[in-house]
Amino acid sequence: MRKPELLIPASSLEVLKTAVRFGADAVYIGGEAFSLRAKARNFSREDMAEGIAFAHANGVKVHVTANILAHNKDIDEAEKYFEELRELAPDALIISDPGMFTLAKKICPGIEIHISTQANNTNYMTFRFWHEMGAKRVVCARELSLAEIAEIRERVPEDLEIESFIHGAMCISYSGRCLLSNYFTGRDANQGACTHPCRWKYAVMEESRPGEYLPVYENERGTFLFNSKDLCMIEHIPEMIKAGIDSFKIEGRMKTALYVATVARTYRKAIDDYLESEEKYRENMEWYKAEIAKCTYRQFTTGFYFGKPSEEAQIYDSNTYINEYIYLGIIEETRERGERKGYLGKITQRNKFSVGDEIEIMRPDGRNTEAAVLAIHTEEGEEMESAPHPKQSLWIELSEEPEMYDLLRIKA
């Protein structure tokens, strides 16, 4: 039985380090160009170098996305970018465009090439084609069922790796190749500038009656014609492994450290529990489901894995994320409490909290510890009753002892 890789997204150096600490086998990141998340902060050359070094020091791989569908104007810059990546030496490049593939293969011969889901990889002949071209891994189109993936596994060379999504947002267009953004706003989703028009509200208007909106209802919050629920396969890890998938990919290169820590830790434990024993995996299912619900999500679906989804399985009821917990910060430093009643930890604060709040310390090893905020003060020692301003560097006194790299969250 294959032990699958857990592949986690990272939008920044902080999130990459969080993913590594909370259980990733590999992380995927985007540089400042040629990535399909132009609105994400993405990685500068310096941050990418530091992130790769940190991941490798902890036995974790780094995959870099270069999966735009390139135009003529992109080619010269792409050559320079691949030359930079050759020096930085990530473990893999994620590519969808054959031209970009050709450049990467020529310029970075020592780096694996993985074929993005954007390449619409839906059959075993396509997988064989990319293997013959020199690709190490192919990412499944989201439209594939587990039965189809299992057949692909049987019909492709053993050394060709198969990657497939296990959790996260689902694009309504074929493997993400959406034209709505370009049509409505002039911002090309295939160049990384998607404005997510699939998440907007829509109404129907008959051509001869301009301005008269026809009553099309899904619920009282509005009509969301193109929306999809989020993929969640936490209850189906055995089926994913049995299908022969080598890498389980979490979607979310624009997500927070809280989201990444939550999904990484939960799927890490679920995978490890199942590989130890299916009984242990089944016994801990309620814990996995409860933990997954602690990060932002829409309603959940199993996507196309068990056949074409029905309307009820795919369309969600509201355009609003469910957000049960709020991210406060990561413990960057601890200090002896001395004469204080509580334990001291330093964070860069992300959201508002106050003295007296009950928070949760989320530890990389799977433990959650409830703690009270006993005091807050600045680095200069000024006492504060609440911390309303993000990005402040604060020392907080807690009723329970925090450890380095613990993540703090509070119920919304």
mmCIF file of N, CA and C in Angstrom, residues 154-224:
data_model
loop_
_atom_site.group_PDB
_atom_site.id
_atom_site.type_symbol
_atom_site.label_atom_id
_atom_site.label_comp_id
_atom_site.label_asym_id
_atom_site.label_seq_id
_atom_site.Cartn_x
_atom_site.Cartn_y
_atom_site.Cartn_z
ATOM 1 N N GLU A 154 -3.438 1.700 -13.061
ATOM 2 C CA GLU A 154 -3.154 0.384 -13.627
ATOM 3 C C GLU A 154 -2.512 0.472 -15.003
ATOM 4 N N ARG A 155 -2.778 1.568 -15.730
ATOM 5 C CA ARG A 155 -2.384 1.652 -17.138
ATOM 6 C C ARG A 155 -1.198 2.581 -17.403
ATOM 7 N N VAL A 156 -0.593 3.129 -16.355
ATOM 8 C CA VAL A 156 0.567 4.003 -16.557
ATOM 9 C C VAL A 156 1.767 3.378 -15.860
ATOM 10 N N PRO A 157 2.990 3.788 -16.234
ATOM 11 C CA PRO A 157 4.182 3.227 -15.602
ATOM 12 C C PRO A 157 4.194 3.434 -14.090
ATOM 13 N N GLU A 158 4.762 2.499 -13.412
ATOM 14 C CA GLU A 158 4.793 2.511 -11.945
ATOM 15 C C GLU A 158 5.517 3.746 -11.404
ATOM 16 N N ASP A 159 6.524 4.228 -12.143
ATOM 17 C CA ASP A 159 7.299 5.363 -11.635
ATOM 18 C C ASP A 159 6.653 6.714 -11.925
ATOM 19 N N LEU A 160 5.519 6.739 -12.597
ATOM 20 C CA LEU A 160 4.793 7.992 -12.803
ATOM 21 C C LEU A 160 3.882 8.217 -11.602
ATOM 22 N N GLU A 161 4.072 9.337 -10.928
ATOM 23 C CA GLU A 161 3.286 9.626 -9.731
ATOM 24 C C GLU A 161 1.965 10.301 -10.100
ATOM 25 N N ILE A 162 0.943 10.002 -9.311
ATOM 26 C CA ILE A 162 -0.389 10.582 -9.501
ATOM 27 C C ILE A 162 -0.707 11.455 -8.296
ATOM 28 N N GLU A 163 -1.078 12.694 -8.576
ATOM 29 C CA GLU A 163 -1.467 13.635 -7.527
ATOM 30 C C GLU A 163 -2.934 14.011 -7.721
ATOM 31 N N SER A 164 -3.666 14.154 -6.623
ATOM 32 C CA SER A 164 -5.069 14.515 -6.740
ATOM 33 C C SER A 164 -5.497 15.319 -5.528
ATOM 34 N N PHE A 165 -6.457 16.208 -5.726
ATOM 35 C CA PHE A 165 -6.940 17.067 -4.639
ATOM 36 C C PHE A 165 -7.747 16.254 -3.633
ATOM 37 N N ILE A 166 -7.554 16.587 -2.359
ATOM 38 C CA ILE A 166 -8.290 15.920 -1.290
ATOM 39 C C ILE A 166 -9.137 16.898 -0.483
ATOM 40 N N HIS A 167 -8.844 18.202 -0.592
ATOM 41 C CA HIS A 167 -9.579 19.170 0.226
ATOM 42 C C HIS A 167 -9.432 20.571 -0.369
ATOM 43 N N GLY A 168 -10.519 21.354 -0.298
ATOM 44 C CA GLY A 168 -10.438 22.762 -0.656
ATOM 45 C C GLY A 168 -11.458 23.196 -1.685
ATOM 46 N N ALA A 169 -11.352 24.442 -2.110
ATOM 47 C CA ALA A 169 -12.320 25.048 -3.016
ATOM 48 C C ALA A 169 -12.300 24.370 -4.384
ATOM 49 N N MET A 170 -13.469 24.328 -5.010
ATOM 50 C CA MET A 170 -13.635 23.713 -6.328
ATOM 51 C C MET A 170 -14.040 24.789 -7.329
ATOM 52 N N CYS A 171 -13.271 24.931 -8.415
ATOM 53 C CA CYS A 171 -13.639 25.857 -9.484
ATOM 54 C C CYS A 171 -14.742 25.238 -10.330
ATOM 55 N N ILE A 172 -15.660 26.082 -10.832
ATOM 56 C CA ILE A 172 -16.783 25.542 -11.599
ATOM 57 C C ILE A 172 -16.413 25.232 -13.045
ATOM 58 N N SER A 173 -15.253 25.685 -13.496
ATOM 59 C CA SER A 173 -14.874 25.433 -14.880
ATOM 60 C C SER A 173 -13.947 24.231 -14.993
ATOM 61 N N TYR A 174 -13.807 23.716 -16.181
ATOM 62 C CA TYR A 174 -13.091 22.455 -16.394
ATOM 63 C C TYR A 174 -11.664 22.558 -15.876
ATOM 64 N N SER A 175 -11.394 21.863 -14.782
ATOM 65 C CA SER A 175 -10.080 21.892 -14.135
ATOM 66 C C SER A 175 -9.561 23.307 -13.931
ATOM 67 N N GLY A 176 -10.459 24.245 -13.727
ATOM 68 C CA GLY A 176 -10.042 25.597 -13.392
ATOM 69 C C GLY A 176 -9.841 26.534 -14.559
ATOM 70 N N ARG A 177 -10.067 26.082 -15.798
ATOM 71 C CA ARG A 177 -9.842 26.962 -16.955
ATOM 72 C C ARG A 177 -11.064 27.860 -17.186
ATOM 73 N N CYS A 178 -11.195 28.874 -16.371
ATOM 74 C CA CYS A 178 -12.384 29.720 -16.380
ATOM 75 C C CYS A 178 -12.167 30.962 -17.246
ATOM 76 N N LEU A 179 -13.212 31.328 -18.014
ATOM 77 C CA LEU A 179 -13.164 32.530 -18.856
ATOM 78 C C LEU A 179 -14.043 33.656 -18.316
ATOM 79 N N LEU A 180 -14.832 33.404 -17.258
ATOM 80 C CA LEU A 180 -15.745 34.422 -16.761
ATOM 81 C C LEU A 180 -15.010 35.677 -16.305
ATOM 82 N N SER A 181 -13.904 35.504 -15.596
ATOM 83 C CA SER A 181 -13.177 36.654 -15.076
ATOM 84 C C SER A 181 -12.698 37.558 -16.203
ATOM 85 N N ASN A 182 -12.146 36.954 -17.250
ATOM 86 C CA ASN A 182 -11.661 37.735 -18.388
ATOM 87 C C ASN A 182 -12.808 38.450 -19.072
ATOM 88 N N TYR A 183 -13.933 37.775 -19.214
ATOM 89 C CA TYR A 183 -15.081 38.349 -19.904
ATOM 90 C C TYR A 183 -15.654 39.540 -19.137
ATOM 91 N N PHE A 184 -15.813 39.398 -17.834
ATOM 92 C CA PHE A 184 -16.459 40.446 -17.045
ATOM 93 C C PHE A 184 -15.522 41.584 -16.665
ATOM 94 N N THR A 185 -14.260 41.273 -16.382
ATOM 95 C CA THR A 185 -13.371 42.274 -15.785
ATOM 96 C C THR A 185 -12.088 42.504 -16.565
ATOM 97 N N GLY A 186 -11.821 41.690 -17.585
ATOM 98 C CA GLY A 186 -10.563 41.819 -18.314
ATOM 99 C C GLY A 186 -9.389 41.235 -17.574
ATOM 100 N N ARG A 187 -9.632 40.534 -16.474
ATOM 101 C CA ARG A 187 -8.550 39.918 -15.697
ATOM 102 C C ARG A 187 -8.566 38.419 -15.949
ATOM 103 N N ASP A 188 -7.464 37.914 -16.473
ATOM 104 C CA ASP A 188 -7.408 36.557 -17.003
ATOM 105 C C ASP A 188 -7.096 35.546 -15.912
ATOM 106 N N ALA A 189 -8.034 34.637 -15.665
ATOM 107 C CA ALA A 189 -7.822 33.582 -14.665
ATOM 108 C C ALA A 189 -6.649 32.690 -15.046
ATOM 109 N N ASN A 190 -6.428 32.501 -16.329
ATOM 110 C CA ASN A 190 -5.349 31.630 -16.792
ATOM 111 C C ASN A 190 -3.992 32.313 -16.779
ATOM 112 N N GLN A 191 -3.997 33.590 -16.371
ATOM 113 C CA GLN A 191 -2.753 34.316 -16.140
ATOM 114 C C GLN A 191 -2.591 34.650 -14.656
ATOM 115 N N GLY A 192 -3.470 34.086 -13.834
ATOM 116 C CA GLY A 192 -3.327 34.247 -12.391
ATOM 117 C C GLY A 192 -4.098 35.401 -11.789
ATOM 118 N N ALA A 193 -4.986 36.050 -12.556
ATOM 119 C CA ALA A 193 -5.652 37.251 -12.063
ATOM 120 C C ALA A 193 -7.153 37.063 -11.853
ATOM 121 N N CYS A 194 -7.589 35.876 -11.522
ATOM 122 C CA CYS A 194 -9.021 35.587 -11.402
ATOM 123 C C CYS A 194 -9.695 36.460 -10.345
ATOM 124 N N THR A 195 -10.853 37.027 -10.694
ATOM 125 C CA THR A 195 -11.644 37.825 -9.754
ATOM 126 C C THR A 195 -12.774 37.011 -9.132
ATOM 127 N N HIS A 196 -12.820 35.723 -9.391
ATOM 128 C CA HIS A 196 -13.797 34.784 -8.825
ATOM 129 C C HIS A 196 -15.241 35.184 -9.089
ATOM 130 N N PRO A 197 -15.608 35.466 -10.356
ATOM 131 C CA PRO A 197 -17.010 35.778 -10.649
ATOM 132 C C PRO A 197 -17.944 34.593 -10.405
ATOM 133 N N CYS A 198 -17.415 33.392 -10.288
ATOM 134 C CA CYS A 198 -18.265 32.237 -9.964
ATOM 135 C C CYS A 198 -18.853 32.362 -8.573
ATOM 136 N N ARG A 199 -18.328 33.257 -7.741
ATOM 137 C CA ARG A 199 -18.845 33.431 -6.381
ATOM 138 C C ARG A 199 -19.859 34.575 -6.299
ATOM 139 N N TRP A 200 -20.114 35.287 -7.397
ATOM 140 C CA TRP A 200 -21.013 36.441 -7.356
ATOM 141 C C TRP A 200 -22.471 36.002 -7.399
ATOM 142 N N LYS A 201 -23.342 36.913 -7.012
ATOM 143 C CA LYS A 201 -24.783 36.685 -7.130
ATOM 144 C C LYS A 201 -25.227 36.992 -8.560
ATOM 145 N N TYR A 202 -26.202 36.224 -9.063
ATOM 146 C CA TYR A 202 -26.714 36.423 -10.413
ATOM 147 C C TYR A 202 -28.239 36.409 -10.413
ATOM 148 N N ALA A 203 -28.803 37.073 -11.416
ATOM 149 C CA ALA A 203 -30.243 37.042 -11.661
ATOM 150 C C ALA A 203 -30.462 36.798 -13.146
ATOM 151 N N VAL A 204 -31.701 36.445 -13.528
ATOM 152 C CA VAL A 204 -32.032 36.191 -14.930
ATOM 153 C C VAL A 204 -32.921 37.333 -15.440
ATOM 154 N N MET A 205 -32.581 37.830 -16.651
ATOM 155 C CA MET A 205 -33.370 38.901 -17.255
ATOM 156 C C MET A 205 -33.732 38.513 -18.687
ATOM 157 N N GLU A 206 -35.020 38.645 -19.035
ATOM 158 C CA GLU A 206 -35.466 38.311 -20.382
ATOM 159 C C GLU A 206 -35.125 39.465 -21.332
ATOM 160 N N GLU A 207 -34.642 39.142 -22.551
ATOM 161 C CA GLU A 207 -34.073 40.136 -23.463
ATOM 162 C C GLU A 207 -35.027 41.291 -23.774
ATOM 163 N N SER A 208 -36.324 41.008 -23.974
ATOM 164 C CA SER A 208 -37.264 42.071 -24.361
ATOM 165 C C SER A 208 -37.775 42.888 -23.174
ATOM 166 N N ARG A 209 -37.352 42.518 -21.966
ATOM 167 C CA ARG A 209 -37.777 43.261 -20.778
ATOM 168 C C ARG A 209 -36.553 43.699 -19.962
ATOM 169 N N PRO A 210 -35.743 44.611 -20.525
ATOM 170 C CA PRO A 210 -34.514 45.031 -19.837
ATOM 171 C C PRO A 210 -34.831 45.668 -18.487
ATOM 172 N N GLY A 211 -33.997 45.313 -17.514
ATOM 173 C CA GLY A 211 -34.168 45.859 -16.178
ATOM 174 C C GLY A 211 -35.160 45.122 -15.319
ATOM 175 N N GLU A 212 -35.865 44.153 -15.887
ATOM 176 C CA GLU A 212 -36.851 43.389 -15.122
ATOM 177 C C GLU A 212 -36.267 42.027 -14.790
ATOM 178 N N TYR A 213 -35.933 41.844 -13.540
ATOM 179 C CA TYR A 213 -35.272 40.616 -13.115
ATOM 180 C C TYR A 213 -36.300 39.546 -12.769
ATOM 181 N N LEU A 214 -36.118 38.385 -13.369
ATOM 182 C CA LEU A 214 -37.071 37.296 -13.163
ATOM 183 C C LEU A 214 -36.781 36.584 -11.846
ATOM 184 N N PRO A 215 -37.823 36.082 -11.186
ATOM 185 C CA PRO A 215 -37.648 35.472 -9.861
ATOM 186 C C PRO A 215 -37.030 34.073 -9.934
ATOM 187 N N VAL A 216 -35.727 34.015 -9.789
ATOM 188 C CA VAL A 216 -35.020 32.740 -9.725
ATOM 189 C C VAL A 216 -34.463 32.624 -8.309
ATOM 190 N N TYR A 217 -34.908 31.616 -7.565
ATOM 191 C CA TYR A 217 -34.539 31.518 -6.159
ATOM 192 C C TYR A 217 -33.794 30.221 -5.873
ATOM 193 N N GLU A 218 -32.779 30.329 -5.034
ATOM 194 C CA GLU A 218 -32.196 29.147 -4.411
ATOM 195 C C GLU A 218 -32.467 29.175 -2.918
ATOM 196 N N ASN A 219 -32.276 30.339 -2.298
ATOM 197 C CA ASN A 219 -32.687 30.526 -0.912
ATOM 198 C C ASN A 219 -32.814 32.014 -0.648
ATOM 199 N N GLU A 220 -33.085 32.355 0.588
ATOM 200 C CA GLU A 220 -33.368 33.754 0.889
ATOM 201 C C GLU A 220 -32.147 34.652 0.766
ATOM 202 N N ARG A 221 -30.959 34.079 0.697
ATOM 203 C CA ARG A 221 -29.740 34.889 0.627
ATOM 204 C C ARG A 221 -29.364 35.271 -0.802
ATOM 205 N N GLY A 222 -29.984 34.640 -1.790
ATOM 206 C CA GLY A 222 -29.660 34.986 -3.160
ATOM 207 C C GLY A 222 -29.474 33.759 -4.025
ATOM 208 N N THR A 223 -29.143 34.014 -5.286
ATOM 209 C CA THR A 223 -28.955 32.945 -6.256
ATOM 210 C C THR A 223 -27.494 32.915 -6.681
ATOM 211 N N PHE A 224 -26.862 31.782 -6.510
ATOM 212 C CA PHE A 224 -25.448 31.629 -6.825
ATOM 213 C C PHE A 224 -25.314 30.514 -7.864
#
